[in-house]
Short mmCIF file of C-alpha atoms and ligand atoms in Angstrom, two decimals:
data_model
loop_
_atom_site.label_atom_id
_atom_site.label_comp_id
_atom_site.label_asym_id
_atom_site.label_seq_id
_atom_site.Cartn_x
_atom_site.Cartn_y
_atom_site.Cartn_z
CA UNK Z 1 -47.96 -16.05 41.96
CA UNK Z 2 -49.44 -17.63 45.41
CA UNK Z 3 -47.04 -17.28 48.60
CA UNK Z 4 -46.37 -20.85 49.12
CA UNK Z 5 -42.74 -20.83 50.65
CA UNK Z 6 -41.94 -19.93 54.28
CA UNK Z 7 -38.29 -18.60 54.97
CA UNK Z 8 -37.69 -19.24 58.94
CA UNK Z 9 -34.22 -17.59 59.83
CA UNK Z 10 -33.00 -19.87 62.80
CA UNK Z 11 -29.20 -19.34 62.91
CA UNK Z 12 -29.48 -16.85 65.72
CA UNK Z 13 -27.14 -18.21 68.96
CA UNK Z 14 -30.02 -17.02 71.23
CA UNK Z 15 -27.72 -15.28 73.68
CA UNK Z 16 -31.07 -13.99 75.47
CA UNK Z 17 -31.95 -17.67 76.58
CA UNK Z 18 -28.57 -18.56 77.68
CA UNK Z 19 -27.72 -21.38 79.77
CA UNK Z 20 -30.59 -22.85 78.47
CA UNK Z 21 -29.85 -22.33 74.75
CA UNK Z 22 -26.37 -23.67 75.04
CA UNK Z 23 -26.16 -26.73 73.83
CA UNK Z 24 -29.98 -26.60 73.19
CA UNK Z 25 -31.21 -24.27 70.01
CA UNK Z 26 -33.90 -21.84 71.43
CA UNK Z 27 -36.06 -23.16 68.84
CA UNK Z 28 -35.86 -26.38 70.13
CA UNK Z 29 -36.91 -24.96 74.04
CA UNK Z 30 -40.40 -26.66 74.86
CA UNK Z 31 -43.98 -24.47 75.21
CA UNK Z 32 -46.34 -27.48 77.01
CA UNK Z 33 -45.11 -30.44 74.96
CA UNK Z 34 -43.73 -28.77 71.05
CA UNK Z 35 -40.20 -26.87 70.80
CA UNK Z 36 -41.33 -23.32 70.01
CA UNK Z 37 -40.36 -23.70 66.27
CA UNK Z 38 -43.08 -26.33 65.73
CA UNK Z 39 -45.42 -24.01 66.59
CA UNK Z 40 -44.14 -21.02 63.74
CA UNK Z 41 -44.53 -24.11 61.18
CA UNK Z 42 -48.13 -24.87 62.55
CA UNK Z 43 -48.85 -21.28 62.09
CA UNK Z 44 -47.26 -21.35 57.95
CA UNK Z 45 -49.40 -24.31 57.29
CA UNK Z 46 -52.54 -22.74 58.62
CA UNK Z 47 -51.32 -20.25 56.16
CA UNK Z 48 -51.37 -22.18 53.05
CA UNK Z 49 -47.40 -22.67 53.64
CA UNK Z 50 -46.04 -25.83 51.29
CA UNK Z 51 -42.25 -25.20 51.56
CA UNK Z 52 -40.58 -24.14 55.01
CA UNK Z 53 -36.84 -23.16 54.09
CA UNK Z 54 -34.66 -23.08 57.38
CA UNK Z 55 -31.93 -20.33 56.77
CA UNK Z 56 -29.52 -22.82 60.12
CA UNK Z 57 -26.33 -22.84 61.89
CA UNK Z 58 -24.00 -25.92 62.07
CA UNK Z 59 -24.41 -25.90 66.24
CA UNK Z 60 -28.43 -26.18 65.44
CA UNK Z 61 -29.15 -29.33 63.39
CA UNK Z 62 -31.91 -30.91 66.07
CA UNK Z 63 -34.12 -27.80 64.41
CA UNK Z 64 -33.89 -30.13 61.38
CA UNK Z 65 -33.79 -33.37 62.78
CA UNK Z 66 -37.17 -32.53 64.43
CA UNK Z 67 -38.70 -32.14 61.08
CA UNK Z 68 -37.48 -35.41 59.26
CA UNK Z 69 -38.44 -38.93 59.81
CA UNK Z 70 -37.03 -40.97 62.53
CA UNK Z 71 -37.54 -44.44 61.49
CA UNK Z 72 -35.95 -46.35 64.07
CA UNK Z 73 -37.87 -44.57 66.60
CA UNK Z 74 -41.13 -44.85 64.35
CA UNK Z 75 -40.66 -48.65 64.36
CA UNK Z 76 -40.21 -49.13 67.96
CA UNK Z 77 -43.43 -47.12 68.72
CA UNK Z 78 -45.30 -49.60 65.66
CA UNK Z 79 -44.06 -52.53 67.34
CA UNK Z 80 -45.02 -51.59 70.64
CA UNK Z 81 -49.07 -50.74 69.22
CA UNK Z 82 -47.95 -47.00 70.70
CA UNK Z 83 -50.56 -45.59 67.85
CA UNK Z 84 -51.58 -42.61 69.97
CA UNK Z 85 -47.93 -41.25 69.82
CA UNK Z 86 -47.52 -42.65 66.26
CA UNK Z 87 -49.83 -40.17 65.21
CA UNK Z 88 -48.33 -37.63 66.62
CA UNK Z 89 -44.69 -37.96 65.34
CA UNK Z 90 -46.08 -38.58 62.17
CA UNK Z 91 -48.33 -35.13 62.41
CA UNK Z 92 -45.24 -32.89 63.41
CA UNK Z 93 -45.61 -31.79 59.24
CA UNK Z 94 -47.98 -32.49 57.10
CA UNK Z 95 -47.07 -35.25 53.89
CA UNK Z 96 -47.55 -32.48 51.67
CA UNK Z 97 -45.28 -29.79 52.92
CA UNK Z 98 -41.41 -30.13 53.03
CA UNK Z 99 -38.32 -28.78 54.96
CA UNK Z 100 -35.37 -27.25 53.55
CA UNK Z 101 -32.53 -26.36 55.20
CA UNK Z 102 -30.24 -23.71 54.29
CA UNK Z 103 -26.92 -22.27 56.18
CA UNK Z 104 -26.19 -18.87 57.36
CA UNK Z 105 -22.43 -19.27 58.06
CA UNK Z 106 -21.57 -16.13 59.16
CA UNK Z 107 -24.08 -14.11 61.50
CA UNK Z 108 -24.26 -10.75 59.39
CA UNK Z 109 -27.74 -9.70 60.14
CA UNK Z 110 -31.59 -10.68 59.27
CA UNK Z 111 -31.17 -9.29 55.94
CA UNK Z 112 -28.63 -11.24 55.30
CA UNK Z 113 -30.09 -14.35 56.56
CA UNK Z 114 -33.10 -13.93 54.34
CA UNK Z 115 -30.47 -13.50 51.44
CA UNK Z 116 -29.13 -17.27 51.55
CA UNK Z 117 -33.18 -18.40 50.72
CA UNK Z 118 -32.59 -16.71 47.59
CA UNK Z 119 -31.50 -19.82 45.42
CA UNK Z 120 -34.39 -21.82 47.39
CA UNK Z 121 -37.22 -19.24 47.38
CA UNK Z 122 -36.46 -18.18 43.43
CA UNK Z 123 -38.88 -15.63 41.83
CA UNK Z 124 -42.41 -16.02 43.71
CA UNK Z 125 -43.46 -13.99 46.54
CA UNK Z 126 -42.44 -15.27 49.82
CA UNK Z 127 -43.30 -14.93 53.74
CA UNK Z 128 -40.61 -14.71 56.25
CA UNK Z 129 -41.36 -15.58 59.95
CA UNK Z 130 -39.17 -14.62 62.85
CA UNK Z 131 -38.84 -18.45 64.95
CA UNK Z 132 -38.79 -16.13 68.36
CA UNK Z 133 -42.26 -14.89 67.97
CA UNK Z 134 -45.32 -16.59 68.68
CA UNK Z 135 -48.47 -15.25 67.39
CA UNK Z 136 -51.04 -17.08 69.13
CA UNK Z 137 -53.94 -16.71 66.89
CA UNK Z 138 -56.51 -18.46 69.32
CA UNK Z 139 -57.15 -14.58 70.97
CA UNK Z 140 -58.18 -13.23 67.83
CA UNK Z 141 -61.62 -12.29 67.24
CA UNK Z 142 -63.72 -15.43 66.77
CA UNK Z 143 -63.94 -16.55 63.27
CA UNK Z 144 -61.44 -14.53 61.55
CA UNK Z 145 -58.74 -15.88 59.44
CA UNK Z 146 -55.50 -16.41 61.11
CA UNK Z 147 -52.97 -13.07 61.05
CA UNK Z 148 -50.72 -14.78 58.49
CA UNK Z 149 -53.50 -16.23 56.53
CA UNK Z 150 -54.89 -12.97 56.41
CA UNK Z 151 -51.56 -11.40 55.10
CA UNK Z 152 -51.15 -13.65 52.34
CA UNK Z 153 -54.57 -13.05 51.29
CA UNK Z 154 -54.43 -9.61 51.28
CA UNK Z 155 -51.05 -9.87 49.53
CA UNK Z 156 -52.95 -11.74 46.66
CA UNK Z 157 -55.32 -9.01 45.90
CA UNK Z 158 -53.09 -6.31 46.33
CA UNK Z 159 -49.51 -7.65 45.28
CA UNK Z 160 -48.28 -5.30 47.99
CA UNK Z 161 -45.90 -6.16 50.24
CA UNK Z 162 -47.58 -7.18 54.13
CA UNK Z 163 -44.95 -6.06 56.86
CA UNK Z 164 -47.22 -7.26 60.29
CA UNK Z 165 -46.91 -4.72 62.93
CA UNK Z 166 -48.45 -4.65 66.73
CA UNK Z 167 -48.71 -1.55 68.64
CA UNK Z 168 -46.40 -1.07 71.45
CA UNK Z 169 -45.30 0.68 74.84
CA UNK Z 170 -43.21 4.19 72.98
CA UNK Z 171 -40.25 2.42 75.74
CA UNK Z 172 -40.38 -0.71 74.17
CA UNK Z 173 -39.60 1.14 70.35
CA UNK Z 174 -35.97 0.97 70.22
CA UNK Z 175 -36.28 -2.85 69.88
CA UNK Z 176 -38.21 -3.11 67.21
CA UNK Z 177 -38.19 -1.60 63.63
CA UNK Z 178 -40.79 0.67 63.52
CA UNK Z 179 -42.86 2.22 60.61
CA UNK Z 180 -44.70 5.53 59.59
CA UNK Z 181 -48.41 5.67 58.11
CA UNK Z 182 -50.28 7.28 55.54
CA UNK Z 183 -53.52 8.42 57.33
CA UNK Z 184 -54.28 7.14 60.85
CA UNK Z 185 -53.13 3.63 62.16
CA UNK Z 186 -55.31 0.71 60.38
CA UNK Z 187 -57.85 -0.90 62.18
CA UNK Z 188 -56.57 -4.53 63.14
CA UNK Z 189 -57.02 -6.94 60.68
CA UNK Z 190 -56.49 -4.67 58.20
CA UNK Z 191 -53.19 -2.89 56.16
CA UNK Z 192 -52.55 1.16 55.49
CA UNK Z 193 -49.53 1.72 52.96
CA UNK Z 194 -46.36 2.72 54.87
CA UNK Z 195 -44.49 6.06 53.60
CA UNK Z 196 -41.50 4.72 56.29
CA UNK Z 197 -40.06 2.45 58.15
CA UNK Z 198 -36.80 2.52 60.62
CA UNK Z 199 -34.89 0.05 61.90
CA UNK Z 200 -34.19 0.21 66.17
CA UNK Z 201 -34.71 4.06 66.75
CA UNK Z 202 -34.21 6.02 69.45
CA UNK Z 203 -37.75 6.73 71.54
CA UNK Z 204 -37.77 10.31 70.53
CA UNK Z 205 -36.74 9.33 66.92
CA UNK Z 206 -39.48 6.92 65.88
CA UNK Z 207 -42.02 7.56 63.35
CA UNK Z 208 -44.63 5.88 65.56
CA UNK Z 209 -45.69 2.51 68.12
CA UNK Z 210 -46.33 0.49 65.63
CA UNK Z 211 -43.89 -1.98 65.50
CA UNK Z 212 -42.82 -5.10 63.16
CA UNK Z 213 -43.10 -8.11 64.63
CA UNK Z 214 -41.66 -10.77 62.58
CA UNK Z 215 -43.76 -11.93 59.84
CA UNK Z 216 -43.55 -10.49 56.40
CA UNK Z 217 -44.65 -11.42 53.22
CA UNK Z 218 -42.46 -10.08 50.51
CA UNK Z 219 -41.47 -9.98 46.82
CA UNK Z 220 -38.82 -11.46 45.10
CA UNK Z 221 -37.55 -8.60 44.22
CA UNK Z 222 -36.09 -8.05 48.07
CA UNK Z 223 -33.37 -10.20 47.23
CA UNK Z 224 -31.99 -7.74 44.96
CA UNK Z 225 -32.23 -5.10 47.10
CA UNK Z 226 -30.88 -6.75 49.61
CA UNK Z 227 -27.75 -7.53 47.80
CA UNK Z 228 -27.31 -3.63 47.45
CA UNK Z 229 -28.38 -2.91 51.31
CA UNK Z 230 -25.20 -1.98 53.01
CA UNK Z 231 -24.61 -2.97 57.32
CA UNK Z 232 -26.98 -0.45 59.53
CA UNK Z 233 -28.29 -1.25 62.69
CA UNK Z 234 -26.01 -3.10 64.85
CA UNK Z 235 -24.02 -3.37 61.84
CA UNK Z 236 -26.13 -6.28 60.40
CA UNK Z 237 -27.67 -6.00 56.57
CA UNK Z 238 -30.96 -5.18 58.00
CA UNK Z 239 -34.58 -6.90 56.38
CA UNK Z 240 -35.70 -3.50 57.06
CA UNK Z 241 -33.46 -1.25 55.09
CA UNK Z 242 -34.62 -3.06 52.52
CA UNK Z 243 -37.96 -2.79 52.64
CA UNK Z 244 -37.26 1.35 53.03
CA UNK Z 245 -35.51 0.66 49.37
CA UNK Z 246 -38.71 -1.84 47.93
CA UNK Z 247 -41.33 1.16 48.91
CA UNK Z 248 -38.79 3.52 46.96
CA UNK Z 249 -40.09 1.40 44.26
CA UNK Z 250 -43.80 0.39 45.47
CA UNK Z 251 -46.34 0.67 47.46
CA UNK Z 252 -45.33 -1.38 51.08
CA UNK Z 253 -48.16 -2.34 53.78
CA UNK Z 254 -48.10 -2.45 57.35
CA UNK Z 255 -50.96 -4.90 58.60
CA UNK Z 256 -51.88 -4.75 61.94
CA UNK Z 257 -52.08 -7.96 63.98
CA UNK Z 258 -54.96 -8.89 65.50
CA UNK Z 259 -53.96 -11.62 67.67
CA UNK Z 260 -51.29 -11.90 70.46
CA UNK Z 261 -47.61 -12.13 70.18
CA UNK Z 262 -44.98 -13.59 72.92
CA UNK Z 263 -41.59 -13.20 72.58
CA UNK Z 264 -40.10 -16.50 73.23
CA UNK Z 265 -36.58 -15.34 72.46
CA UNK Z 266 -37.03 -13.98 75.92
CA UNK Z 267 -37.47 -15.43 79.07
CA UNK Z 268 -40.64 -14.05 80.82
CA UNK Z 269 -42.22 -13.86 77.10
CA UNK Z 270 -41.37 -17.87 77.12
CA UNK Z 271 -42.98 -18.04 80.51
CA UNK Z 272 -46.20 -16.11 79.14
CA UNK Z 273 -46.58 -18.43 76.13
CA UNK Z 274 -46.20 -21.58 78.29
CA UNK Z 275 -48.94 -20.44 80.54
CA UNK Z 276 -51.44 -18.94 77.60
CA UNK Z 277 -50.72 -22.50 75.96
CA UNK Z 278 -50.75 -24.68 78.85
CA UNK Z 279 -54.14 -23.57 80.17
CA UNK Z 280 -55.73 -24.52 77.14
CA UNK Z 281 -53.80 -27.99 76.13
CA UNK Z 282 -56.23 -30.98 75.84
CA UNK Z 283 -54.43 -33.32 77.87
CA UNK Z 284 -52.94 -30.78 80.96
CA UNK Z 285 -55.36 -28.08 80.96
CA UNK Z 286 -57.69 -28.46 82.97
CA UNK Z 287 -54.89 -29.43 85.76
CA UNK Z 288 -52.83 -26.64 85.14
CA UNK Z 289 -55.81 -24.24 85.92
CA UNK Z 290 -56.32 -25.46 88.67
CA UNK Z 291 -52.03 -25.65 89.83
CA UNK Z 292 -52.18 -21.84 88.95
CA UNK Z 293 -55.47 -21.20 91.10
CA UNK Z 294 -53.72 -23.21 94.00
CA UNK Z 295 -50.43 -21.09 93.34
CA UNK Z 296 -52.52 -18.07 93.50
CA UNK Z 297 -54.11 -18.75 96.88
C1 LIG I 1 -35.78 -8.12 64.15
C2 LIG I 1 -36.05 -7.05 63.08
C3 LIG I 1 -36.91 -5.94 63.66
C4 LIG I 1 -38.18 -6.52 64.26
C5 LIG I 1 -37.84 -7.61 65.30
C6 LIG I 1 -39.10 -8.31 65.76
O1 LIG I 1 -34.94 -7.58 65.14
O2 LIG I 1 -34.82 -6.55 62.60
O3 LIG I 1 -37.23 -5.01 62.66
O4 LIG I 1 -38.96 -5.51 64.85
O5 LIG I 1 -36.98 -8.60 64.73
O6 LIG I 1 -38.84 -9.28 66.71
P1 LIG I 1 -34.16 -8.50 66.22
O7 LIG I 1 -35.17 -8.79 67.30
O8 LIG I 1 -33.71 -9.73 65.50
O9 LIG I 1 -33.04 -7.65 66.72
#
């Protein structure tokens, strides 16, 4: 079975990006000219993605309104002869890939948010992308296949779980959920079978500094374990406790990014994104180098 269903969990409050995430969803927070969530979409459908399934909040419905049509608003820009931005309302999704939305009403963890896709997802393998990270896929090595494209691929030939992990700073570990190798670390690009993986653990705790950093592609069969995965971490039905119970049962791989991640759930992470994407935007580029190289002066 191909991986042809994205599950985006976006019911988070965002407490990290408050004020601005008040009223706003952090999803919804502009890089350049997109809200950050239209760029983990972009990145599915590179990936082959036909179905994105939005696991939302009540307080967050623009996420969803950003993805449907908005006729009136359509019409005005027809009538007007605004084709330019025509095509680019109409290019926010592809004709041949749908939204779903899904609700998460009670905040009880990752794991759990992934759990209320099940109905949606049904028995086929599945990715799940984390909306706060942005793998920019434009510093990988020329011509390779985008990270997620990659994963899915090498899902395919292996039917192994891909868990996608990026080495970092032994400081930075407790944030993340972290995962233990057979054999050295894998070359980037490329997956090693995990023998663990822990959820937050203390710096002298974890197995490694190799990290997970939001993109998975899983079984099916996760559901089930999740539904047996008791609170851990934080107290939240942690994604990665299951995955410790799936590679009780099979053989789980860590692939190892190879392009460049910002953390947009965070505020100098947003900051980083804006400038890696703003210096290279068709329209502002150019100008914005040159704003920075006057700032720099
Ligand atoms: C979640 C996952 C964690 C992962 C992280 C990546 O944690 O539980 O394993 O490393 O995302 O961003 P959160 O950041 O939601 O606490």
């Amino acid at each position: 079975m191909t991986v042809k269903t994205a599950v985006l969990p976006v019911a988070g409050l965002g407490t990290r990006f408050l004020p601005a995430s008040k009223a706003i969803p952090k999803e919804m927070i502009t890089v350049v000219d997109k809200p950050v969530i239209q760029y983990v979409v972009d990145e599915a459908v590179r990936a082959g993605i036909k179905q994105i399934v939005l696991v939302n909040h009540s307080a967050k419905r623009a996420i969803e309104d950003h993805f449907d049509v908005h006729y009136e608003l359509e019409n005005e820009l027809e009538r007007r002869g605004k084709e330019e931005l025509l095509k680019v309302m109409r290019s926010i999704l592809p004709p041949d890939v749908r939204v779903i939305s899904v609700r998460q009403g009670k905040a009880l963890g990752l794991g759990h948010a992934v759990m209320c896709a099940r109905e949606v997802v049904g028995d086929a393998p599945f990715a799940v992308m984390l909306p706060d990270v942005l793998v920019d896929a434009e510093l990988q090595p020329a011509g390779s296949e985008p990270d997620l494209a990659a994963m899915v691929q090498r899902y395919q030939a292996s039917q192994r779980a891909q868990i996608m992990v990026e080495q970092v700073p032994m400081d930075k570990v407790s944030q993340y959920g972290v995962v233990a190798l057979e054999g050295d670390a894998p070359a980037a690009g490329t997956s090693q079978v995990m023998t663990g993986v822990v959820e937050k653990p203390a710096q002298a705790d974890a197995p490694s500094d190799l990290a997970v950093v939001g993109r998975y592609i899983l079984p099916a069969r996760i559901f089930e374990l999740l539904a047996d995965t008791a609170p851990g971490a934080g107290n939240e039905i942690q994604l990665t406790d299951a995955i410790a119970s799936l590679m009780k049962e099979e053989s789980v791989e860590a692939y190892r990014m190879q392009g460049v991640t910002y953390d947009c759930g965070s505020k100098i992470g947003y900051l980083q994104a804006t400038l890696a994407y703003a210096k290279r935007h068709p329209q502002v580029g150019a100008e914005f180098a040159e704003l920075l190289r006057q700032y720099n002066d």
